[in-house]
JSON list of C-alpha atoms in Angstrom, two decimals:
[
{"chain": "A", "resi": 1, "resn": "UNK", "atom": "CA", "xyz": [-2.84, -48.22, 21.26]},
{"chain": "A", "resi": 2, "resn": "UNK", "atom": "CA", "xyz": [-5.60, -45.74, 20.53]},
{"chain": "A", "resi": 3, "resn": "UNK", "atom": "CA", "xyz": [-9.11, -47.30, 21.37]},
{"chain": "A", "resi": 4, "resn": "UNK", "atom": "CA", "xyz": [-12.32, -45.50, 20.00]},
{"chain": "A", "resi": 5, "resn": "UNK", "atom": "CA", "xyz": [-15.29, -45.97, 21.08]},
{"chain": "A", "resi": 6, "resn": "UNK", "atom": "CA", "xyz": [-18.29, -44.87, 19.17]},
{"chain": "A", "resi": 7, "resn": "UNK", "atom": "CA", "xyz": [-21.94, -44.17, 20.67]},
{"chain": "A", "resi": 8, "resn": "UNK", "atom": "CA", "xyz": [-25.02, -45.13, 20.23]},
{"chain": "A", "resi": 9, "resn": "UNK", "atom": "CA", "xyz": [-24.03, -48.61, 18.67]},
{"chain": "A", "resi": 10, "resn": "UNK", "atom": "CA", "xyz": [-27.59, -48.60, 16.82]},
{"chain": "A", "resi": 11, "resn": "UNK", "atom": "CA", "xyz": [-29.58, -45.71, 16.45]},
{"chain": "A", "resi": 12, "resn": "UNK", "atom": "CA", "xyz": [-33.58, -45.83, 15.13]},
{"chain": "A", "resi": 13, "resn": "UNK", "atom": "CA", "xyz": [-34.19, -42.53, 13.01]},
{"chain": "A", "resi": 14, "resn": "UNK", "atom": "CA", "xyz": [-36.81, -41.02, 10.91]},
{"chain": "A", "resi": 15, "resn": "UNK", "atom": "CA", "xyz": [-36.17, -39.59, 7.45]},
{"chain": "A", "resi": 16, "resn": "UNK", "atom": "CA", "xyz": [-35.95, -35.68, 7.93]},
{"chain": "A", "resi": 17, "resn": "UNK", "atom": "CA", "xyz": [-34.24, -35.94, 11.58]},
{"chain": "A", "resi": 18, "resn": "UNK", "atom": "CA", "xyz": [-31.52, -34.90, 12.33]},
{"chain": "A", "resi": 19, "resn": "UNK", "atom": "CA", "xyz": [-29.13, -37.66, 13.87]},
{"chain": "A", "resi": 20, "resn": "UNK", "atom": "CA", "xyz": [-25.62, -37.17, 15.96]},
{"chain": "A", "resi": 21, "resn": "UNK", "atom": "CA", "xyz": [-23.44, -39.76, 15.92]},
{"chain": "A", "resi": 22, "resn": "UNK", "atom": "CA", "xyz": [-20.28, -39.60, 18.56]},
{"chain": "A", "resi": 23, "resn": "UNK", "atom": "CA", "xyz": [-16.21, -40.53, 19.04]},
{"chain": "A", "resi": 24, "resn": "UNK", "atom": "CA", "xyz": [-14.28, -40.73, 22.01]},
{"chain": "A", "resi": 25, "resn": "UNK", "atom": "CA", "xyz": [-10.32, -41.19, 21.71]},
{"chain": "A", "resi": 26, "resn": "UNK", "atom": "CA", "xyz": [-8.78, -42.89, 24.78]},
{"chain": "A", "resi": 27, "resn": "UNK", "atom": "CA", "xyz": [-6.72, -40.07, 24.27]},
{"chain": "A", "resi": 28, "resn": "UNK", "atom": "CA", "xyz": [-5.96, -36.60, 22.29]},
{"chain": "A", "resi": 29, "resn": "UNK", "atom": "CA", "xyz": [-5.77, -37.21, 18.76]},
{"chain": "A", "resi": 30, "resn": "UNK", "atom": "CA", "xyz": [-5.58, -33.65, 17.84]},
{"chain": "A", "resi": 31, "resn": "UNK", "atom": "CA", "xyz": [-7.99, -33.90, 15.25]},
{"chain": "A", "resi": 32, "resn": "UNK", "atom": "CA", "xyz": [-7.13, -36.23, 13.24]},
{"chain": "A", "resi": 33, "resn": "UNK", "atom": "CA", "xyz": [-10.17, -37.99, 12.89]},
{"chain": "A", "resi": 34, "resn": "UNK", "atom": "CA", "xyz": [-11.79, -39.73, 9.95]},
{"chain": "A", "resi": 35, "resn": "UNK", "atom": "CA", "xyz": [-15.75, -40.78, 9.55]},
{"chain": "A", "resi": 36, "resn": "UNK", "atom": "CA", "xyz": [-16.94, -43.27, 6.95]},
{"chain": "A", "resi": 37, "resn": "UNK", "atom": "CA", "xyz": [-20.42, -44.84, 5.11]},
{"chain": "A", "resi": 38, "resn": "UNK", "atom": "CA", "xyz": [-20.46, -48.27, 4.93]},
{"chain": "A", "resi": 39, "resn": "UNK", "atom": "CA", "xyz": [-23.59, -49.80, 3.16]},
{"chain": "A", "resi": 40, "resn": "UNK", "atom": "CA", "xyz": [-23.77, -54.05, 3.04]},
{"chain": "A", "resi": 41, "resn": "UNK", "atom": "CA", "xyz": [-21.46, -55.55, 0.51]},
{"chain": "A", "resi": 42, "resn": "UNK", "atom": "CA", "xyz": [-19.40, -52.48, -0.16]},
{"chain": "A", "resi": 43, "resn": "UNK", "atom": "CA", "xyz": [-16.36, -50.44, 0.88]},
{"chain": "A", "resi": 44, "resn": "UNK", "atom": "CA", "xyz": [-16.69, -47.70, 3.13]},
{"chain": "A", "resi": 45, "resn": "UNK", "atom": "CA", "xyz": [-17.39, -44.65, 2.00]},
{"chain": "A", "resi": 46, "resn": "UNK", "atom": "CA", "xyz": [-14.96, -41.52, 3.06]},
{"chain": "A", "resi": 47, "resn": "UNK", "atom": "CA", "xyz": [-17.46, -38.71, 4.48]},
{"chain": "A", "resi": 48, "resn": "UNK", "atom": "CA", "xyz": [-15.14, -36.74, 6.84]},
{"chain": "A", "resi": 49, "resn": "UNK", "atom": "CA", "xyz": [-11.52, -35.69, 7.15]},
{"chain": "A", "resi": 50, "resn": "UNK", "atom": "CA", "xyz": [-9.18, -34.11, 10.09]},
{"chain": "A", "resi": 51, "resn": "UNK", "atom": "CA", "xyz": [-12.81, -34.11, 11.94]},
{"chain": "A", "resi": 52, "resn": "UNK", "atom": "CA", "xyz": [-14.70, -31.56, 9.96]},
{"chain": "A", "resi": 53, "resn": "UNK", "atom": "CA", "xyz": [-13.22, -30.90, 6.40]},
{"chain": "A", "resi": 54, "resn": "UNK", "atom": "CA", "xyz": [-15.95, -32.73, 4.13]},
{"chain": "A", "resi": 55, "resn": "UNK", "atom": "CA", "xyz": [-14.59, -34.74, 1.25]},
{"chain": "A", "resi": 56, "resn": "UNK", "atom": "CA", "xyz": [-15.93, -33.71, -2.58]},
{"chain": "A", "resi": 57, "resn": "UNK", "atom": "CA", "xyz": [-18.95, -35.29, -3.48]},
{"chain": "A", "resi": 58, "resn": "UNK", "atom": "CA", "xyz": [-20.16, -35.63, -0.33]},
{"chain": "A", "resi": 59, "resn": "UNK", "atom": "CA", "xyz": [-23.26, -33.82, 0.71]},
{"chain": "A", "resi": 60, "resn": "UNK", "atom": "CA", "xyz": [-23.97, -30.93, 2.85]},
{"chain": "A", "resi": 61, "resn": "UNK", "atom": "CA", "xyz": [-26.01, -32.49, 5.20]},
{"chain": "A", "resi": 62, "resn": "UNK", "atom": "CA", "xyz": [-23.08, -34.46, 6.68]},
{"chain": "A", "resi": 63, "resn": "UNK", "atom": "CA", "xyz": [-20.69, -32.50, 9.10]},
{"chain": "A", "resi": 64, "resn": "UNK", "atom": "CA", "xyz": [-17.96, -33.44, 11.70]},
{"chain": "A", "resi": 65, "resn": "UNK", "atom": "CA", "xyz": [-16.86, -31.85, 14.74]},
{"chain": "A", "resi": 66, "resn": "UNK", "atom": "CA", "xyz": [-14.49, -31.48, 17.59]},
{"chain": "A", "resi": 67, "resn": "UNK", "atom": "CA", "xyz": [-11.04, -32.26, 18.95]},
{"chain": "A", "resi": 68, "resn": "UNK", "atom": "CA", "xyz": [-9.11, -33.86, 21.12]},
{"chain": "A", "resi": 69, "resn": "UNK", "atom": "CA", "xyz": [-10.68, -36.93, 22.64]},
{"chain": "A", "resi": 70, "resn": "UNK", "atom": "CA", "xyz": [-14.43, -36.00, 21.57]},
{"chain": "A", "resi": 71, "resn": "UNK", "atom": "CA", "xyz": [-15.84, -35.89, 18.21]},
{"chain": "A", "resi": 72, "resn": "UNK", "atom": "CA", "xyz": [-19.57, -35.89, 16.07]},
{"chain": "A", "resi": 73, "resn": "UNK", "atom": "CA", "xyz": [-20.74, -36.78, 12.96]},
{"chain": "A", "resi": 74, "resn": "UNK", "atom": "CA", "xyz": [-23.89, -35.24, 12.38]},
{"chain": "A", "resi": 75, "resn": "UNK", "atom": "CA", "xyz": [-26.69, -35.56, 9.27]},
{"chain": "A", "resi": 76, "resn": "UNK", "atom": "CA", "xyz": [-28.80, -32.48, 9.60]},
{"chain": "A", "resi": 77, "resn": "UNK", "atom": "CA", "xyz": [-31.75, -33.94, 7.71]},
{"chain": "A", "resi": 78, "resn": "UNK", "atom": "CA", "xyz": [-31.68, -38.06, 7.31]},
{"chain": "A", "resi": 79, "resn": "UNK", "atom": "CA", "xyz": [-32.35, -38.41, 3.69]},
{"chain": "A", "resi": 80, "resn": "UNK", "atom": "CA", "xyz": [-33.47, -42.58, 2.43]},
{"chain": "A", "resi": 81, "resn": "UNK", "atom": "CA", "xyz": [-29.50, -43.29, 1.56]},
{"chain": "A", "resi": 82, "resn": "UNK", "atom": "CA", "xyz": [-28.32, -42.50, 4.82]},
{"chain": "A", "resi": 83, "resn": "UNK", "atom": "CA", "xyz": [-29.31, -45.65, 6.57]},
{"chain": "A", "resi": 84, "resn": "UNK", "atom": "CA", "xyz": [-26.00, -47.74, 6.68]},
{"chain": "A", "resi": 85, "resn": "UNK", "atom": "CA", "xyz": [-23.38, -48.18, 9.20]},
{"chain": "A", "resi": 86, "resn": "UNK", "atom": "CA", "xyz": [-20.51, -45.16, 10.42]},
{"chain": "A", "resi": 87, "resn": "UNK", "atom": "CA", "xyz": [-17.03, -46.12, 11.25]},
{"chain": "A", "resi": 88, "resn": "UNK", "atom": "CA", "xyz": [-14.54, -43.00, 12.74]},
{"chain": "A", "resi": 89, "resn": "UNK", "atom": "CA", "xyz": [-10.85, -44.28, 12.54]},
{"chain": "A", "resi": 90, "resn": "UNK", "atom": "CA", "xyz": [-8.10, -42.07, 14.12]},
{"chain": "A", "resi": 91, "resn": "UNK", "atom": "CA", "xyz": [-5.27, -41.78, 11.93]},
{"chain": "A", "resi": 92, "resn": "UNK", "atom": "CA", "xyz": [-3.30, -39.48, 14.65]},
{"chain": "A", "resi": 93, "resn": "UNK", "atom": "CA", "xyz": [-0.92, -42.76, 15.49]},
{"chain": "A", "resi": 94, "resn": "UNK", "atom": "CA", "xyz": [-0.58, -45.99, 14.58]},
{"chain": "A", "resi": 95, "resn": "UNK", "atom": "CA", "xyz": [-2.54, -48.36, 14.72]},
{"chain": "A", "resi": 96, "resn": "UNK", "atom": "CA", "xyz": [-4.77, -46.48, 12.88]},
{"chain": "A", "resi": 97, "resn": "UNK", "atom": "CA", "xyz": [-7.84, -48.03, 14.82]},
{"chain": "A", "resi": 98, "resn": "UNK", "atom": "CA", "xyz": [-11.64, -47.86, 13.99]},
{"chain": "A", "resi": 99, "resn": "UNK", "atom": "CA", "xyz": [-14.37, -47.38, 16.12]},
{"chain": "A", "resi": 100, "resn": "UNK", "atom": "CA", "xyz": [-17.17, -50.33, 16.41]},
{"chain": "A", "resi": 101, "resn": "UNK", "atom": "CA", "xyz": [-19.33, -48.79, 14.33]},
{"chain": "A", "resi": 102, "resn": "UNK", "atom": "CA", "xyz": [-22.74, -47.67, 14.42]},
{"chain": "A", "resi": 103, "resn": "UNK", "atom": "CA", "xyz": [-25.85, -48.85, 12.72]},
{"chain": "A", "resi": 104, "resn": "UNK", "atom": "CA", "xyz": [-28.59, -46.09, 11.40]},
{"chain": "A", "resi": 105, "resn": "UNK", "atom": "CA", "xyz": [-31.89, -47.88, 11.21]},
{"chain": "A", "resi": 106, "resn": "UNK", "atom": "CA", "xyz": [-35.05, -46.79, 9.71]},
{"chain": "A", "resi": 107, "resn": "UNK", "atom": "CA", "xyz": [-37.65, -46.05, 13.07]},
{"chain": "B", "resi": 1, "resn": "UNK", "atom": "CA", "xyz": [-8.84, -41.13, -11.19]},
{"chain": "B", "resi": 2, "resn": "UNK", "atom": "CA", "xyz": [-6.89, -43.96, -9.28]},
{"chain": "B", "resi": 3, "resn": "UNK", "atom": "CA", "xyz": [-8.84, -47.00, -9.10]},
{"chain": "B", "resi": 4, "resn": "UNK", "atom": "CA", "xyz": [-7.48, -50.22, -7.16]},
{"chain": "B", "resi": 5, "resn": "UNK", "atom": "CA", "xyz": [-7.96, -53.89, -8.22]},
{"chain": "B", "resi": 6, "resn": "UNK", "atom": "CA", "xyz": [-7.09, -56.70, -5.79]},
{"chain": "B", "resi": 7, "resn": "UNK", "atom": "CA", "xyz": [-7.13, -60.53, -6.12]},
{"chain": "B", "resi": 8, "resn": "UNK", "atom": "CA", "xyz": [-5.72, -63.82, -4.19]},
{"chain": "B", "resi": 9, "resn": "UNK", "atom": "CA", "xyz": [-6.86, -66.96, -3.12]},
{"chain": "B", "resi": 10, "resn": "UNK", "atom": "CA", "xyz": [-10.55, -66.90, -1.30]},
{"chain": "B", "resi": 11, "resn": "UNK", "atom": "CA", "xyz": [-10.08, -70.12, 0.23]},
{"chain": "B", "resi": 12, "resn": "UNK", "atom": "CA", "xyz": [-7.54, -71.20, 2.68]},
{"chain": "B", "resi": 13, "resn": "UNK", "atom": "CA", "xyz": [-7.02, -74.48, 5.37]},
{"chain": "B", "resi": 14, "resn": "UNK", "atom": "CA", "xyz": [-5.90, -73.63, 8.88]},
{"chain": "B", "resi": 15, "resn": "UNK", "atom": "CA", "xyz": [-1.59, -73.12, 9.21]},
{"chain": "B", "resi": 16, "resn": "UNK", "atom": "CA", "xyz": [-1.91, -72.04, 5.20]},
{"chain": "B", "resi": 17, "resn": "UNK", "atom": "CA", "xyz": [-0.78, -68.47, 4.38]},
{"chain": "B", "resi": 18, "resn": "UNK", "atom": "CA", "xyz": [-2.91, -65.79, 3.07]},
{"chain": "B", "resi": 19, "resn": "UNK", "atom": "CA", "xyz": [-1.76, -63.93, -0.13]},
{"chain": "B", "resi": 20, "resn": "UNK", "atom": "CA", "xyz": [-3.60, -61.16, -1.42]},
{"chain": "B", "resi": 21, "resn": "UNK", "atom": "CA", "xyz": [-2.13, -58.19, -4.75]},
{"chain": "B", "resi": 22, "resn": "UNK", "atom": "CA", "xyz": [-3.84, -54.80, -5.23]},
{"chain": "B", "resi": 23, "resn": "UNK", "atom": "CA", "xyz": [-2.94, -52.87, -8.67]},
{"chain": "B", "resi": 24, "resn": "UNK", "atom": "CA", "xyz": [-2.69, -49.08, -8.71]},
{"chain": "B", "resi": 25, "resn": "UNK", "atom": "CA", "xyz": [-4.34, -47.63, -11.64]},
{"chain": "B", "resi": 26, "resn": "UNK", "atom": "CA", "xyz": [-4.20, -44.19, -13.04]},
{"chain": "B", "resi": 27, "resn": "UNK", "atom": "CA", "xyz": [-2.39, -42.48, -10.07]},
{"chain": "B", "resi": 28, "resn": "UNK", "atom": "CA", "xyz": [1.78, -42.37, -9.57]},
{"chain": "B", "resi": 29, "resn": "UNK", "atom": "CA", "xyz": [2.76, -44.97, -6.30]},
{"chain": "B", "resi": 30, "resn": "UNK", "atom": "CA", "xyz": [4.87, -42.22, -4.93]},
{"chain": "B", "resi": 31, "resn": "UNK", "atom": "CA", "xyz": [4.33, -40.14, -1.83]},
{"chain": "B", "resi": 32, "resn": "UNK", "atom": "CA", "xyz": [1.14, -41.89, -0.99]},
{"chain": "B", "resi": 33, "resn": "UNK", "atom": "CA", "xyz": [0.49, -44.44, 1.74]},
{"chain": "B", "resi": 34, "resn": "UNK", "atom": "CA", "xyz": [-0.55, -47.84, 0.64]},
{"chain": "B", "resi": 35, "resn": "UNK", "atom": "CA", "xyz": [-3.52, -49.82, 3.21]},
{"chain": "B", "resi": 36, "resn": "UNK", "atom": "CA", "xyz": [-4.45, -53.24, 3.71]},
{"chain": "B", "resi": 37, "resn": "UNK", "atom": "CA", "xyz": [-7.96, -53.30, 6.05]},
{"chain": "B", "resi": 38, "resn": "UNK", "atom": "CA", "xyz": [-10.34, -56.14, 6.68]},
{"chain": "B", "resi": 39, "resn": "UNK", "atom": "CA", "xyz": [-13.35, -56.90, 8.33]},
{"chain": "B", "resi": 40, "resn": "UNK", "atom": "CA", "xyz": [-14.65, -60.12, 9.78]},
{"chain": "B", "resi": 41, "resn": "UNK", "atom": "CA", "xyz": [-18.56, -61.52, 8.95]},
{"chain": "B", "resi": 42, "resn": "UNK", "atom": "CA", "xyz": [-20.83, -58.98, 10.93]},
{"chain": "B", "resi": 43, "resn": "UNK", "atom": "CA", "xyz": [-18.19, -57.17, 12.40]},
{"chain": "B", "resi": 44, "resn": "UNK", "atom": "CA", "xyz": [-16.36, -53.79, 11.86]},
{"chain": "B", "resi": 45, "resn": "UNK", "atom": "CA", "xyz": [-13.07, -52.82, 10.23]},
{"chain": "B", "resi": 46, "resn": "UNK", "atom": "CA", "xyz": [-10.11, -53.69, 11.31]},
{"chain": "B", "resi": 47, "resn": "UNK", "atom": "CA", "xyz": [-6.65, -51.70, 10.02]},
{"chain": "B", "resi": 48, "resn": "UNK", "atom": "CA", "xyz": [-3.91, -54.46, 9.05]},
{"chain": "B", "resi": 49, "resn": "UNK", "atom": "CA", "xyz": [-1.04, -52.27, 8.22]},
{"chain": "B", "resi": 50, "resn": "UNK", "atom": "CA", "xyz": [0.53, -50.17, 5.38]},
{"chain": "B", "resi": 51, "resn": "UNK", "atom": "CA", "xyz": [3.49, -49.34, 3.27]},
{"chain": "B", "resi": 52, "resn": "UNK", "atom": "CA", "xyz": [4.84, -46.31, 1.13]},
{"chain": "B", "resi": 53, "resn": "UNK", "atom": "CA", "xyz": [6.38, -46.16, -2.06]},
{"chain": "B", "resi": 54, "resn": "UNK", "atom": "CA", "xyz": [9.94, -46.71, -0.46]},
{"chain": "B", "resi": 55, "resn": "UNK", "atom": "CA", "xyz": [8.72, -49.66, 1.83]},
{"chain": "B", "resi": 56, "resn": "UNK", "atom": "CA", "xyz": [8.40, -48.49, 5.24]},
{"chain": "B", "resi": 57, "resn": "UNK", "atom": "CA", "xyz": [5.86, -50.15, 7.00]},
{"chain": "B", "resi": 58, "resn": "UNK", "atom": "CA", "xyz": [3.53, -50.01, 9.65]},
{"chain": "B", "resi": 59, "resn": "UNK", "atom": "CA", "xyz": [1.70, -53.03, 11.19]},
{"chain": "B", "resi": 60, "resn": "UNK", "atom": "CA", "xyz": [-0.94, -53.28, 13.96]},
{"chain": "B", "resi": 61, "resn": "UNK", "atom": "CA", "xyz": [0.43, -55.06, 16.56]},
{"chain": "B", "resi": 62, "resn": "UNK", "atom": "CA", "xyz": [-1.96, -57.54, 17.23]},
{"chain": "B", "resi": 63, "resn": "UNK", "atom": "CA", "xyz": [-1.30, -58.98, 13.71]},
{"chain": "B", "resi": 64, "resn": "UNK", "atom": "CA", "xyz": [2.66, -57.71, 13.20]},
{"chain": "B", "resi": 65, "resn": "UNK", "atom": "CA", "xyz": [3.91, -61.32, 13.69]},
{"chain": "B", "resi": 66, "resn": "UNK", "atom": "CA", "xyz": [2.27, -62.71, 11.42]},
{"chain": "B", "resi": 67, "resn": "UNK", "atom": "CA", "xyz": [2.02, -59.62, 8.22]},
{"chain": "B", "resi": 68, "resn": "UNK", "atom": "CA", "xyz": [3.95, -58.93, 5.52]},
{"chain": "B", "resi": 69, "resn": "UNK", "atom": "CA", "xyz": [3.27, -56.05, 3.54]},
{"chain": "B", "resi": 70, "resn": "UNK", "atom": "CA", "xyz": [5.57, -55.51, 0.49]},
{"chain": "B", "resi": 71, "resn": "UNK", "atom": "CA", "xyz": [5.52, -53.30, -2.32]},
{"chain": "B", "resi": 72, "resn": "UNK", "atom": "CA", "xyz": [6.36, -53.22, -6.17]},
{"chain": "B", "resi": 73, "resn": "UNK", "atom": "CA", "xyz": [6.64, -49.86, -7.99]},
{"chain": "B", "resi": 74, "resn": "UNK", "atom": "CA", "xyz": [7.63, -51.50, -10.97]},
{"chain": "B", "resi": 75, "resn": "UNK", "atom": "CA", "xyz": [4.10, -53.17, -11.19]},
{"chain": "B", "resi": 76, "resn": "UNK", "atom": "CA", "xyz": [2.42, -50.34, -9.23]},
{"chain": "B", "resi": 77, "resn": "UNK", "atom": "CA", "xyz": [1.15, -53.30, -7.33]},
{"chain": "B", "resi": 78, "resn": "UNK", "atom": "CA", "xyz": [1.36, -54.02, -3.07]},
{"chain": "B", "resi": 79, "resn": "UNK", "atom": "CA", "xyz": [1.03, -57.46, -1.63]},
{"chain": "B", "resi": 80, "resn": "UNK", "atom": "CA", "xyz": [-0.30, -58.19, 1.73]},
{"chain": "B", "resi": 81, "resn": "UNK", "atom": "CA", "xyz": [1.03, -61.56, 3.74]},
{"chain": "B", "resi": 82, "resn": "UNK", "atom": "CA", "xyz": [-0.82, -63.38, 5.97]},
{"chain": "B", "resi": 83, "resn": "UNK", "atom": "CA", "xyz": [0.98, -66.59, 7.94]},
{"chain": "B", "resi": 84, "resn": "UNK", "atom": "CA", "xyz": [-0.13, -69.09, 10.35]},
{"chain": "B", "resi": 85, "resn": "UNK", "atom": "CA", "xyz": [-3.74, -68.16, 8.87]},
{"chain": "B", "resi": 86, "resn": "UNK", "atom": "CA", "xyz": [-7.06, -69.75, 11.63]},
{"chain": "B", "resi": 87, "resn": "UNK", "atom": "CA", "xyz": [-10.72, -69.84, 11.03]},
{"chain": "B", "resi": 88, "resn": "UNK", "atom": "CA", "xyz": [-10.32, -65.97, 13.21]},
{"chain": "B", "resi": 89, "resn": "UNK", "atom": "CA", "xyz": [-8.97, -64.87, 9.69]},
{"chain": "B", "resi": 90, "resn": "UNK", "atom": "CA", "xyz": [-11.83, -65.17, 7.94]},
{"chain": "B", "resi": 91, "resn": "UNK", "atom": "CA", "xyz": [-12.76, -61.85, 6.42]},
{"chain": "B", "resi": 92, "resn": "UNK", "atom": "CA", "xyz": [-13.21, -59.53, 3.65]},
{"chain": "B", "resi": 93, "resn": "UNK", "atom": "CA", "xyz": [-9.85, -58.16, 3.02]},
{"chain": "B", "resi": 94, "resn": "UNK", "atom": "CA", "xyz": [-9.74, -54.95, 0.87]},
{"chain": "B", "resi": 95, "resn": "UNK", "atom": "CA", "xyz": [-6.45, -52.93, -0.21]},
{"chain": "B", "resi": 96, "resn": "UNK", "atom": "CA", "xyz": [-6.81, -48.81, 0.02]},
{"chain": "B", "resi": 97, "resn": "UNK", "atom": "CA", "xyz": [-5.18, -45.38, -0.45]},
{"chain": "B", "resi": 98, "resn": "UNK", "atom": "CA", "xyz": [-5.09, -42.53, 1.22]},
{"chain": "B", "resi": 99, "resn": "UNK", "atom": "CA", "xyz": [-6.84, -39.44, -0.09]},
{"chain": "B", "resi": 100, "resn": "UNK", "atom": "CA", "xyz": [-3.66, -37.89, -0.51]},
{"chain": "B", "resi": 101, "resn": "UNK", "atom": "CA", "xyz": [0.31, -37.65, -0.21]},
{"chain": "B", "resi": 102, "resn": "UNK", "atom": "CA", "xyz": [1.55, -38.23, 3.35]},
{"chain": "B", "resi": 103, "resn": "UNK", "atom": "CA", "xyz": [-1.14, -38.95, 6.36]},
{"chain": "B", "resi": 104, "resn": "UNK", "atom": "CA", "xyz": [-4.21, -39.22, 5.07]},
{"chain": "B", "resi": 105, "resn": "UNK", "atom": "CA", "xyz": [-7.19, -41.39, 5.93]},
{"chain": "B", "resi": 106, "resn": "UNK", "atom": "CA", "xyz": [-8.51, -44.22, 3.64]},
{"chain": "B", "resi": 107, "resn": "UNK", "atom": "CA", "xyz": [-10.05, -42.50, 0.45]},
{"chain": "B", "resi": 108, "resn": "UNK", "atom": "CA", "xyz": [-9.60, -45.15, -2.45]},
{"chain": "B", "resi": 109, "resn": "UNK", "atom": "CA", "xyz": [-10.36, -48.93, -1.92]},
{"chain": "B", "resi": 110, "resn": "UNK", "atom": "CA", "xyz": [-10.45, -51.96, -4.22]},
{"chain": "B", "resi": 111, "resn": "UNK", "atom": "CA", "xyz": [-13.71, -53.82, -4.31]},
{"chain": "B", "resi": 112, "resn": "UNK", "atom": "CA", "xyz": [-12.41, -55.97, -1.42]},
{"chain": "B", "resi": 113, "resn": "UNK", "atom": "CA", "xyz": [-11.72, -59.83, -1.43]},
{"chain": "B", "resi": 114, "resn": "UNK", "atom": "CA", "xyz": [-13.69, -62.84, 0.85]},
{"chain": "B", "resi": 115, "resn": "UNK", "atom": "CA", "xyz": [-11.21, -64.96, 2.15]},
{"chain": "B", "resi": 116, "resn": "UNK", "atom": "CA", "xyz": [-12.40, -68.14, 4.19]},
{"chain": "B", "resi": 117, "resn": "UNK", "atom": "CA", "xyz": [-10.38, -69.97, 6.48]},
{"chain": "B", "resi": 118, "resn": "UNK", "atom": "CA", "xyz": [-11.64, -73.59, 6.77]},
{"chain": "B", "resi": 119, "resn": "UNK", "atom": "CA", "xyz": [-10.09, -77.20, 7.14]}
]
C-alpha cells in the first residue's frame, strides 16, 4: 500500500497568513492527489483535485501543488472559516489511503 | 444535484455484523464509483472500499475479509457489510461519490452514520 504522511500534524496560524500544508507519497502517485476540509461533525469538504485543479465553489485562496511523491496545499490569506482539519488521500492506487490529517488552529 | 442519504443500525454487540444503505438521488448510478469511508472518534479517515455500477469492487486490505460492498441499480441504492464487528469498529461511517465518471476522488457524501460497537 500507499502510505501518506502529512506535515505539520497541528499548525497555530493567524488570520491573514498565509499557511502551507504538505504530502509525501511513499511513492510516485503521478498526481493524483486529493485535499479535503473537514470541520467537527461534518463530511469533508473536497478543496483540491489531481493536486492543483480547484473544485467549483471553492475559493481562490486555496491552491495545490506538485507531483510525484511531494505535494502542498496552501491558503494564501487564512480567512476565520479556514480553521478545521486537512486530509490529502491518493487516489493513484488502491487503497485509496488518507493522510493523518492536520489540524489549523487559531494562534 | 446528486445528494446521498444513508441509514443502518447505530448500535451493535461485539461478533454482530454491521449493515449500513446509501440512496443515490438526482444523479444516474452508471459510470461513477460508489465509496464507503469511516472514521474512528478523534481520528482521521479511513477508505473502506468501493463498487461501480456493474459491481466490481475494491476493498482495503486491512478490512477485505471482513467487507461486503454490494450494489442495487434498481434502487439506486449501495450497501456496505461489516462482519465479525469489535469495539475497533466504532466509527462514523459515511457513503460517497466521486466527483465524476471513472477515477475520481470523493466529491459527494451522505451526512454520515455513528455506529457503536459495545457488549
Amino acid at each position: 500500500d500507499i502510505q501518506m504522511t502529512q506535515s505539520p500534524s497541528t499548525l497555530s496560524a493567524s488570520v491573514g497568513d498565509r499557511v502551507t500544508i504538505t504530502c509525501r507519497a511513499s511513492q510516485s502517485i503521478s498526481n493524483w492527489l486529493a485535499w479535503y476540509q473537514q470541520k467537527p461533525g461534518k463530511a469533508p469538504n473536497l478543496l483540491i483535485y489531481q493536486a492543483s485543479s480547484l473544485e467549483s465553489g471553492v475559493p481562490s485562496r486555496f491552491s495545490g501543488s506538485g507531483s510525484g511523491t511531494e505535494f502542498t496545499l496552501t491558503i494564501s490569506s487564512l480567512q476565520p472559516d479556514d480553521f478545521a482539519t486537512y486530509y490529502c488521500q491518493q487516489y493513484n492506487s488502491h487503497p485509496y489511503i488518507f493522510g493523518q490529517g492536520t489540524k489549523l488552529e487559531i494562534k | 444535484q446528486v445528494q446521498l442519504q444513508q441509514w443502518g443500525a447505530g448500535l451493535l454487540k461485539p461478533s454482530e455484523t454491521l449493515s449500513l444503505t446509501c440512496a443515490v438521488y438526482g444523479e444516474s448510478f452508471s459510470g461513477y464509483y460508489w465509496r464507503w469511508i469511516r472514521q474512528a472518534p478523534g481520528k482521521g479517515l479511513e477508505w473502506i472500499g468501493e463498487i461501480n455500477h456493474s459491481g466490481s469492487t475494491n476493498y482495503n486490505p486491512s478490512l477485505k475479509s471482513r467487507v461486503t460492498i454490494s450494489v442495487d441499480t434498481s434502487k439506486n441504492q449501495f450497501s456496505l457489510k461489516l462482519s465479525s464487528v469489535t469495539a475497533s469498529d466504532t466509527a462514523v461511517y459515511y457513503c460517497a461519490r466521486g466527483r465524476t465518471v471513472g477515477i475520481s476522488p470523493p466529491r459527494y457524501w451522505g451526512q454520515g452514520t455513528v455506529v457503536i460497537v459495545s457488549s
